[in-house]
Coordinates of C-alpha atoms and ligand atoms in Angstrom, one line a residue:
Chain A
X318 CA -52.2 -114.3 1.9
X319 CA -50.4 -112.5 4.6
X320 CA -46.6 -113.0 4.7
X321 CA -43.7 -111.4 6.5
X322 CA -40.7 -110.2 4.6
X323 CA -37.7 -111.9 6.0
X324 CA -35.0 -110.2 7.9
X325 CA -32.1 -109.3 5.8
X326 CA -29.5 -111.9 5.0
X327 CA -31.9 -114.8 5.0
X328 CA -31.4 -117.0 2.0
X329 CA -34.2 -118.7 0.2
X330 CA -33.9 -122.5 -0.4
X331 CA -37.3 -123.2 -2.1
X332 CA -39.1 -120.6 -4.2
X333 CA -42.7 -121.4 -5.1
X334 CA -44.4 -119.2 -7.7
X335 CA -48.1 -119.2 -8.5
X336 CA -48.5 -122.9 -7.9
X337 CA -51.8 -124.6 -8.8
X338 CA -52.5 -128.3 -8.5
X339 CA -55.4 -130.4 -9.5
X340 CA -56.4 -134.0 -8.8
X341 CA -58.5 -134.7 -11.9
X342 CA -61.1 -131.8 -11.9
X343 CA -60.6 -131.0 -8.2
X344 CA -58.2 -128.2 -7.4
X345 CA -56.2 -129.1 -4.3
X346 CA -53.7 -126.2 -4.3
X347 CA -54.7 -122.6 -5.2
X348 CA -52.2 -120.0 -6.4
X349 CA -49.5 -120.5 -3.8
X350 CA -46.4 -118.4 -3.8
X351 CA -43.9 -118.6 -1.0
X352 CA -40.2 -118.5 -0.2
X353 CA -38.9 -121.2 2.2
X354 CA -35.8 -120.0 4.0
X355 CA -32.6 -122.0 4.0
X356 CA -31.1 -123.7 7.1
X357 CA -34.3 -123.3 9.0
X358 CA -37.4 -125.4 9.9
X359 CA -40.6 -124.5 8.3
X360 CA -43.8 -126.0 9.7
X361 CA -47.0 -126.6 7.6
X362 CA -50.1 -126.6 9.7
X363 CA -53.8 -126.6 8.9
X364 CA -56.9 -128.8 9.1
X365 CA -56.8 -132.2 7.5
X366 CA -57.3 -132.3 3.7
X367 CA -56.2 -128.7 3.2
X368 CA -53.3 -129.7 1.0
X369 CA -50.2 -129.8 3.2
X370 CA -49.0 -133.2 2.1
X371 CA -49.8 -132.4 -1.5
X372 CA -47.8 -129.2 -1.3
X373 CA -44.9 -131.0 0.4
X374 CA -44.9 -133.5 -2.4
X375 CA -44.5 -130.7 -4.9
X376 CA -41.0 -130.1 -3.6
X377 CA -39.6 -133.4 -4.9
X378 CA -42.2 -134.1 -7.6
X379 CA -43.6 -137.1 -5.7
X380 CA -47.0 -136.0 -7.1
X381 CA -45.7 -137.2 -10.5
X382 CA -46.5 -140.6 -9.3
X383 CA -50.2 -139.8 -9.0
X384 CA -51.8 -140.2 -12.4
X385 CA -54.7 -137.7 -12.0
X386 CA -52.4 -135.0 -10.7
X387 CA -51.6 -131.9 -12.8
X388 CA -49.3 -129.1 -11.6
X389 CA -49.0 -125.5 -12.9
X390 CA -46.6 -122.9 -11.7
X391 CA -42.9 -123.0 -10.7
X392 CA -40.9 -124.4 -7.9
X393 CA -37.2 -123.5 -7.6
X394 CA -34.9 -125.5 -5.5
X395 CA -31.9 -123.3 -5.1
X396 CA -31.7 -121.9 -8.6
X397 CA -33.2 -124.8 -10.4
X398 CA -36.7 -124.9 -11.7
X399 CA -37.7 -128.5 -10.8
X400 CA -40.7 -128.6 -13.1
X401 CA -38.7 -128.2 -16.2
X402 CA -38.9 -131.2 -18.5
X403 CA -35.2 -132.0 -18.5
X404 CA -35.0 -132.4 -14.7
X405 CA -33.6 -135.7 -13.5
X406 CA -36.3 -136.7 -11.0
X407 CA -34.1 -139.3 -9.3
X408 CA -31.4 -136.8 -8.8
X409 CA -34.0 -134.3 -7.5
X410 CA -35.3 -136.8 -4.9
X411 CA -31.7 -137.2 -3.7
X412 CA -31.5 -133.5 -3.1
X413 CA -34.9 -133.4 -1.5
X414 CA -35.4 -136.3 0.8
X415 CA -38.7 -137.3 2.4
X416 CA -39.7 -138.9 5.7
X417 CA -43.3 -140.2 6.2
X418 CA -45.7 -140.5 9.0
X419 CA -45.3 -144.2 9.5
X420 CA -41.7 -145.3 9.8
X421 CA -41.0 -147.4 6.7
X422 CA -37.5 -149.0 7.0
X423 CA -36.6 -151.5 4.3
X424 CA -37.0 -155.1 5.5
X425 CA -33.2 -155.5 5.8
X426 CA -30.5 -154.8 8.3
X427 CA -29.9 -151.4 9.9
X428 CA -26.6 -151.2 7.9
X429 CA -28.2 -152.0 4.6
X430 CA -31.0 -149.5 5.2
X431 CA -28.4 -146.7 5.2
X432 CA -26.0 -148.1 2.6
X433 CA -28.8 -148.7 0.1
X434 CA -29.2 -145.2 -1.1
X435 CA -25.5 -144.3 -1.6
X436 CA -25.0 -147.7 -3.3
X437 CA -27.8 -147.0 -5.8
X438 CA -26.2 -143.7 -6.5
X439 CA -22.9 -145.4 -7.3
X440 CA -20.9 -145.7 -4.1
X441 CA -19.2 -149.2 -4.1
X442 CA -16.3 -148.7 -1.8
X443 CA -16.9 -150.7 1.4
X444 CA -14.8 -148.4 3.6
X445 CA -16.6 -145.4 2.3
X446 CA -20.0 -147.1 2.9
X447 CA -19.0 -148.0 6.4
X448 CA -18.1 -144.4 7.2
X449 CA -21.3 -143.1 5.6
X450 CA -23.3 -145.5 7.8
X451 CA -21.5 -144.4 10.9
X452 CA -21.7 -140.7 10.1
X453 CA -25.3 -140.7 9.2
X454 CA -26.4 -142.8 12.2
X455 CA -24.4 -140.4 14.4
X456 CA -26.1 -137.4 12.7
X457 CA -29.5 -139.0 13.3
X458 CA -28.6 -139.5 17.0
X459 CA -29.0 -143.3 16.6
X460 CA -25.4 -144.5 16.6
X461 CA -25.1 -144.9 20.3
X462 CA -28.2 -147.1 20.4
X463 CA -27.4 -149.4 17.4
X464 CA -23.7 -149.4 16.8
X465 CA -23.3 -152.9 18.1
X466 CA -26.3 -154.4 16.2
X467 CA -25.8 -153.0 12.7
X468 CA -26.6 -156.3 11.1
X469 CA -29.8 -156.9 12.9
X470 CA -33.1 -156.3 11.1
X471 CA -34.2 -152.7 11.1
X472 CA -37.8 -153.8 11.8
X473 CA -36.7 -155.0 15.2
X474 CA -36.1 -151.4 16.3
X475 CA -38.7 -149.4 18.3
X476 CA -41.0 -147.1 16.3
X477 CA -39.0 -144.0 17.4
X478 CA -35.7 -145.7 16.4
X479 CA -37.1 -146.7 13.1
X480 CA -38.2 -143.1 12.4
X481 CA -34.7 -141.9 13.2
X482 CA -33.3 -144.6 10.9
X483 CA -35.5 -143.3 8.1
X484 CA -34.1 -139.8 8.7
X485 CA -30.6 -141.3 8.7
X486 CA -31.4 -143.1 5.4
X487 CA -32.5 -139.8 3.9
X488 CA -29.2 -138.1 5.2
X489 CA -27.1 -140.9 3.7
X490 CA -27.5 -139.5 0.1
X491 CA -26.5 -136.0 1.2
X492 CA -29.7 -134.1 0.5
X493 CA -30.1 -130.3 0.8
X494 CA -33.7 -130.4 1.9
X495 CA -35.6 -132.9 4.2
X496 CA -39.3 -133.0 4.0
X497 CA -41.2 -134.7 6.9
X498 CA -44.9 -135.5 6.7
X499 CA -46.2 -135.8 10.3
X500 CA -43.1 -137.8 11.3
X501 CA -44.1 -138.1 15.0
X502 CA -47.8 -138.9 14.7
X503 CA -47.1 -142.5 15.4
X504 CA -44.5 -142.0 18.1
X505 CA -44.6 -141.8 21.9
X506 CA -43.6 -138.5 23.6
X507 CA -40.0 -139.5 24.3
X508 CA -39.3 -140.6 20.8
X509 CA -41.1 -137.4 19.6
X510 CA -38.8 -135.3 21.7
X511 CA -35.7 -137.1 20.3
X512 CA -36.8 -136.4 16.8
X513 CA -37.5 -132.8 17.6
X514 CA -34.0 -132.4 19.1
X515 CA -32.6 -134.1 16.1
X516 CA -34.4 -131.7 13.7
X517 CA -33.0 -128.7 15.6
X518 CA -29.5 -130.1 15.2
X519 CA -30.0 -130.9 11.5
X520 CA -31.2 -127.5 10.5
X521 CA -27.7 -126.2 10.8
X522 CA -26.9 -128.3 7.7
X523 CA -30.2 -128.8 6.0
X524 CA -33.4 -127.0 5.2
X525 CA -36.3 -128.8 6.9
X526 CA -40.0 -128.7 6.1
X527 CA -42.3 -130.5 8.4
X528 CA -46.1 -131.1 8.3
X529 CA -47.5 -131.5 11.8
X530 CA -50.9 -131.6 13.5
X531 CA -49.3 -130.9 16.8
X532 CA -49.4 -127.1 17.4
X533 CA -47.0 -127.3 20.3
X534 CA -44.5 -129.2 18.1
X535 CA -44.8 -126.5 15.4
X536 CA -44.3 -123.8 18.0
X537 CA -41.4 -125.7 19.6
X538 CA -39.3 -126.6 16.6
X539 CA -40.0 -124.4 13.7
X540 CA -38.7 -121.0 12.7
X541 CA -41.4 -120.3 10.2
X542 CA -44.9 -121.5 10.0
X543 CA -47.3 -121.7 7.1
X544 CA -51.0 -122.1 7.7
X545 CA -53.1 -123.8 5.0
X546 CA -56.8 -123.7 4.6
X547 CA -58.8 -125.3 1.8
X548 CA -55.8 -125.5 -0.6
X549 CA -54.7 -122.0 0.1
X550 CA -51.7 -120.7 2.0
X551 CA -53.5 -118.2 4.2
X552 CA -50.7 -117.1 6.5
X553 CA -47.0 -117.4 6.5
X554 CA -44.5 -115.9 8.9
X555 CA -42.1 -116.3 11.7
X556 CA -43.4 -119.0 14.1
X557 CA -43.1 -116.7 17.1
X558 CA -45.4 -114.2 15.5
X559 CA -47.9 -116.8 14.2
X560 CA -48.3 -118.4 17.6
X561 CA -48.3 -115.2 19.6
X562 CA -50.3 -112.9 17.4
X563 CA -51.5 -114.4 14.1
X564 CA -52.8 -111.9 11.6
X565 CA -55.7 -113.9 10.2
X566 CA -58.7 -114.9 12.3
X567 CA -58.8 -118.3 10.7
X568 CA -55.2 -119.0 11.8
X569 CA -56.1 -117.9 15.4
X570 CA -59.2 -120.1 15.5
X571 CA -57.2 -123.1 14.2
X572 CA -54.2 -122.8 16.5
X573 CA -56.3 -122.1 19.6
X574 CA -58.3 -125.2 18.8
X575 CA -61.6 -123.5 18.1
X576 CA -61.8 -124.9 14.6
X577 CA -60.3 -127.6 12.5
Chain B
X706 CA -68.8 -124.5 20.0
X707 CA -65.5 -126.4 20.4
X708 CA -63.5 -126.5 23.6
X709 CA -66.4 -125.3 25.6
X710 CA -64.9 -126.1 29.1
X711 CA -61.7 -124.4 28.1
X712 CA -63.6 -121.3 27.0
X713 CA -65.5 -121.2 30.3
X714 CA -62.2 -121.4 32.2
X715 CA -60.8 -118.5 30.2
X716 CA -63.9 -116.5 30.8
X717 CA -63.8 -117.2 34.5
X718 CA -60.1 -116.3 34.7
X719 CA -60.9 -113.0 33.1
X720 CA -63.8 -112.4 35.6
X721 CA -61.5 -113.3 38.5
X722 CA -59.1 -110.6 37.5
X723 CA -61.9 -108.0 37.2
X724 CA -63.2 -109.0 40.6
X725 CA -59.8 -108.8 42.2
X726 CA -59.3 -105.4 40.5
X727 CA -62.5 -104.1 42.0
X728 CA -61.4 -105.4 45.5
X729 CA -58.0 -103.8 45.2
X730 CA -59.5 -100.5 44.1
X731 CA -61.7 -100.6 47.3
X732 CA -58.7 -101.3 49.5
X733 CA -56.9 -98.2 48.1
X734 CA -60.0 -96.1 48.5
X735 CA -60.6 -97.2 52.1
X736 CA -56.9 -96.9 53.1
X737 CA -56.7 -93.3 51.9
X738 CA -60.0 -92.3 53.4
X739 CA -59.1 -93.9 56.8
X740 CA -55.9 -91.9 56.7
X741 CA -57.6 -88.7 55.8
X742 CA -60.1 -88.7 58.7
X743 CA -57.9 -90.9 61.0
X744 CA -60.6 -93.6 61.2
X745 CA -58.9 -96.4 63.0
X746 CA -61.8 -98.8 62.6
X747 CA -61.7 -98.4 58.8
X748 CA -57.9 -98.8 58.8
X749 CA -58.3 -102.1 60.7
X750 CA -61.0 -103.3 58.2
X751 CA -58.6 -102.4 55.4
X752 CA -55.8 -104.4 56.9
X753 CA -58.0 -107.4 57.1
X754 CA -58.6 -107.2 53.3
X755 CA -55.0 -108.2 52.8
X756 CA -55.7 -112.0 53.1
X757 CA -58.8 -111.7 50.9
X758 CA -56.6 -110.1 48.2
X759 CA -54.0 -112.8 48.7
X760 CA -56.6 -115.4 48.1
X761 CA -57.7 -113.8 44.9
X762 CA -54.1 -113.8 43.7
X763 CA -53.6 -117.4 44.7
X764 CA -56.8 -118.4 42.9
X765 CA -55.7 -116.6 39.7
X766 CA -52.3 -118.2 39.9
X767 CA -54.0 -121.6 40.2
X768 CA -56.3 -120.9 37.2
X769 CA -53.4 -119.8 35.0
X770 CA -51.1 -122.7 36.0
X771 CA -53.9 -125.1 35.3
X772 CA -54.7 -123.6 31.9
X773 CA -51.1 -123.6 30.9
X774 CA -50.5 -127.1 32.0
X775 CA -53.7 -128.7 30.6
X776 CA -54.7 -126.6 27.6
X777 CA -51.5 -125.5 26.0
X778 CA -52.9 -122.2 25.1
X779 CA -51.7 -120.1 22.2
X780 CA -52.2 -116.7 20.5
X781 CA -54.8 -114.5 22.2
X782 CA -55.6 -117.2 24.8
X783 CA -52.0 -117.3 25.8
X784 CA -51.7 -113.5 26.0
X785 CA -54.9 -113.4 28.2
X786 CA -53.4 -116.0 30.5
X787 CA -49.9 -114.5 30.9
X788 CA -51.4 -111.0 31.3
X789 CA -53.9 -112.1 33.9
X790 CA -51.1 -113.6 35.9
X791 CA -49.0 -110.4 35.8
X792 CA -51.9 -108.2 36.5
X793 CA -52.8 -110.3 39.6
X794 CA -49.3 -109.7 40.9
X795 CA -49.5 -106.0 40.4
X796 CA -52.9 -105.9 42.1
X797 CA -51.6 -107.8 45.0
X798 CA -48.6 -105.5 45.4
X799 CA -50.8 -102.4 45.2
X800 CA -53.1 -103.8 47.9
X801 CA -50.1 -104.5 50.1
X802 CA -49.1 -100.9 49.7
X803 CA -52.6 -99.7 50.6
X804 CA -52.5 -101.9 53.7
X805 CA -49.2 -100.3 54.6
X806 CA -51.0 -96.9 54.4
X807 CA -53.7 -98.3 56.7
X808 CA -51.0 -99.4 59.2
X809 CA -49.5 -95.9 59.1
X810 CA -52.9 -94.5 60.0
X811 CA -52.8 -96.5 63.2
X812 CA -49.4 -95.0 64.0
X813 CA -50.3 -91.3 63.6
X814 CA -50.2 -89.6 66.9
X815 CA -52.9 -86.9 67.5
X816 CA -53.7 -84.8 64.5
X817 CA -52.2 -84.6 61.1
X818 CA -49.4 -82.1 60.6
X819 CA -51.7 -80.4 58.1
X820 CA -55.1 -81.0 56.5
X821 CA -54.7 -83.7 54.0
X822 CA -55.8 -82.5 50.5
X823 CA -53.1 -83.5 48.0
X824 CA -52.6 -87.0 49.5
X825 CA -56.3 -87.9 49.1
X826 CA -56.1 -86.4 45.6
X827 CA -53.2 -88.7 44.8
X828 CA -55.2 -91.6 46.2
X829 CA -58.1 -90.7 44.0
X830 CA -56.1 -90.6 40.9
X831 CA -54.4 -93.9 41.7
X832 CA -57.7 -95.5 42.5
X833 CA -59.2 -94.3 39.2
X834 CA -56.1 -95.6 37.4
X835 CA -56.8 -99.0 38.8
X836 CA -60.5 -98.8 37.9
X837 CA -59.7 -97.7 34.3
X838 CA -56.9 -100.2 33.8
X839 CA -59.2 -103.0 34.8
X840 CA -61.9 -101.6 32.5
X841 CA -59.4 -101.5 29.7
X842 CA -58.5 -105.1 30.5
X843 CA -62.2 -106.1 30.5
X844 CA -63.0 -104.4 27.2
X845 CA -59.6 -104.9 25.4
X846 CA -59.4 -101.1 25.1
X847 CA -55.8 -100.1 24.2
X848 CA -56.5 -96.4 24.0
X849 CA -58.0 -96.4 27.5
X850 CA -54.9 -98.3 28.8
X851 CA -52.6 -95.7 27.3
X852 CA -54.5 -92.7 28.6
X853 CA -54.8 -94.3 32.0
X854 CA -51.0 -95.0 32.2
X855 CA -50.4 -91.3 31.4
X856 CA -52.3 -90.4 34.6
X857 CA -49.3 -91.6 36.5
X858 CA -47.5 -88.3 35.7
X859 CA -50.0 -86.5 37.9
X860 CA -49.3 -88.9 40.7
X861 CA -45.6 -88.3 40.3
X862 CA -46.0 -84.6 40.2
X863 CA -48.1 -84.5 43.5
X864 CA -45.5 -86.8 45.0
X865 CA -42.6 -84.4 44.4
X866 CA -44.6 -81.4 45.4
X867 CA -46.0 -82.7 48.7
X868 CA -42.6 -84.3 49.5
X869 CA -40.8 -81.0 49.4
X870 CA -43.6 -79.3 51.3
X871 CA -43.3 -81.8 54.1
X872 CA -39.5 -81.6 54.2
X873 CA -39.8 -77.8 54.5
X874 CA -42.3 -78.1 57.3
X875 CA -40.1 -80.5 59.2
X876 CA -37.1 -78.2 58.9
X877 CA -39.2 -75.3 60.3
X878 CA -40.7 -77.4 63.1
X879 CA -38.8 -80.5 64.1
X880 CA -41.6 -81.5 66.6
X881 CA -43.7 -82.7 63.7
X882 CA -41.1 -85.1 62.3
X883 CA -42.7 -88.3 63.5
X884 CA -46.1 -87.6 61.9
X885 CA -44.7 -85.9 58.9
X886 CA -42.3 -88.8 58.1
X887 CA -45.2 -91.2 58.3
X888 CA -46.8 -89.1 55.5
X889 CA -43.6 -89.3 53.5
X890 CA -44.0 -93.1 53.5
X891 CA -47.6 -92.7 52.4
X892 CA -46.5 -90.5 49.5
X893 CA -44.0 -93.2 48.5
X894 CA -46.6 -95.9 48.7
X895 CA -49.1 -94.0 46.6
X896 CA -46.5 -93.2 44.0
X897 CA -45.7 -97.0 43.8
X898 CA -49.4 -97.8 43.5
X899 CA -49.5 -95.5 40.4
X900 CA -46.5 -97.4 39.0
X901 CA -48.3 -100.8 39.4
X902 CA -51.4 -99.3 37.8
X903 CA -49.3 -98.4 34.7
X904 CA -47.8 -101.9 34.7
X905 CA -51.4 -103.2 34.4
X906 CA -52.0 -100.9 31.5
X907 CA -48.8 -102.2 29.8
X908 CA -50.1 -105.8 30.3
X909 CA -53.4 -104.8 28.7
X910 CA -51.6 -103.4 25.6
X911 CA -49.6 -106.6 25.3
X912 CA -52.7 -108.7 25.7
X913 CA -54.5 -106.9 22.9
X914 CA -51.7 -106.2 20.5
X915 CA -48.8 -108.6 21.4
X916 CA -46.6 -105.5 21.6
X917 CA -44.5 -105.0 24.7
X918 CA -44.6 -101.3 25.5
X919 CA -43.1 -99.1 28.2
X920 CA -45.8 -96.6 29.2
X921 CA -43.9 -94.5 31.7
Ligands
LIG110 N1 -53.8 -139.1 -4.6 C1 -54.8 -138.3 -4.5 N2 -55.8 -138.4 -5.4 C2 -56.9 -137.6 -5.4 N3 -57.1 -136.6 -4.4 C3 -56.1 -136.5 -3.5 C4 -55.0 -137.3 -3.5 N4 -54.2 -137.0 -2.4 C5 -54.9 -136.0 -1.8 N5 -56.0 -135.7 -2.4 C6 -57.0 -134.7 -2.0 O1 -56.4 -133.4 -2.0 C7 -56.8 -132.7 -0.9 C8 -55.6 -132.4 0.0 O2 -55.1 -133.6 0.6 P1 -53.7 -133.6 1.4 O3 -52.7 -132.9 0.6 O4 -53.5 -135.0 1.8 O5 -54.1 -132.8 2.7 P2 -53.4 -132.7 4.1 O6 -52.1 -133.3 4.0 O7 -53.5 -131.2 4.5 O8 -54.3 -133.5 5.0 C9 -57.8 -133.5 -0.2 O9 -59.1 -133.1 -0.6 C10 -57.5 -134.9 -0.7 O10 -58.7 -135.7 -0.7
LIG111 MG1 -51.3 -134.9 5.1

């Protein structure tokens, strides 16, 4: 794999060391080592089926839910090795939130969608919950659109609003990292651009990793880009470099649309 | 082959730049030759080439805009497109300067103040620079781009030398001031043509390596 060394002063948020992953007998990730920088947006790109979602799910152990899945290697979030046996997975998923391709709000009110997580994690104070709902909806750039309809069903919102609600729901439990798996694939261009603007705002406070099939989206929003091919991380570096002058021919072929 | 039409458009953009380069090269060659032998007909022909070159530039601008808007190019494709756009601008400027030289040819009264030797030499170097810069563009030859840009030093040297020579002649014999000052402008135009040729070389280096360099 070809990687850049980061400029000095850049902190690492996620450290992956020699990660291998199998679904049954089939190896889906091969010997991946990479440092994901803190307070930045890292984009995962590559052809379908090359392991982007699988790799993303390693960061909050979502793959544990898949029976046939076996992981070797280490992933550190901050200082903590998340694959150690004593790790509290619920706590981990609070630190590392996830947003999916299809917006999946709970079938309840807008308010309850946001309050749900903090409540599960023990927050009972109504005042406190109110302010969490307001703050996170503001942070997700949704407050102005929904502040007068907090009790209406979340499923009545538009697709783009639902996706921002899902991001807000993730923020409500105060994570450190937000993982997004093709969060805009089902959205129109305006909603997409709202989500992109939102991510650029959020990276000041969070570390963001996004899987996207939209090269221009990766080029627009991300600071770092990782290119995956057949379960391997073939190139990782600053986004500017990857999209201007990739080092690997396969990266070039993919981003210029000649393959994949 | 994926994106076949896109690839064809990129190829044709590249070909358009090469064709424009050849045309610009000819404009410089003709302008300097017309001046050397004071061939008014050739000067007029050269001046007419101005609109042809403008059309080439407009066409390249259209191609690049279209590709950027519709294909969202990246990596080497994007570098080819932005470089082509810049090169077309340099070629158009150079041709304008050559046309200015042709216009001066029409203004020279009687004979030249001296036989023109160094000015045609400057023209030849500049014209060769354009030829090689375009060849470097066509063949992605960074080395050729760099050696070509270095030729600009020779143009600059001749510029200073002939400039001084003409000033001295004017001091000695003020009756030649009109024709000699025309030649001072020619010197300046040729020197600028050399600068534009170096710019093209810089664009070629960027296109191939993604490095922005200053070659003179
Ligand atoms: N739950 C699963 N069970 C078995 N194989 C899976 C599972 N999820 C993904 N895979 C396989 O792992 C490989 C990588 O898939 P995935 O991570 O979804 O790729 P991407 O997100 O890059 O499209 C594919 O070959 C896919 O079929
Ligand atoms: Mg996926």
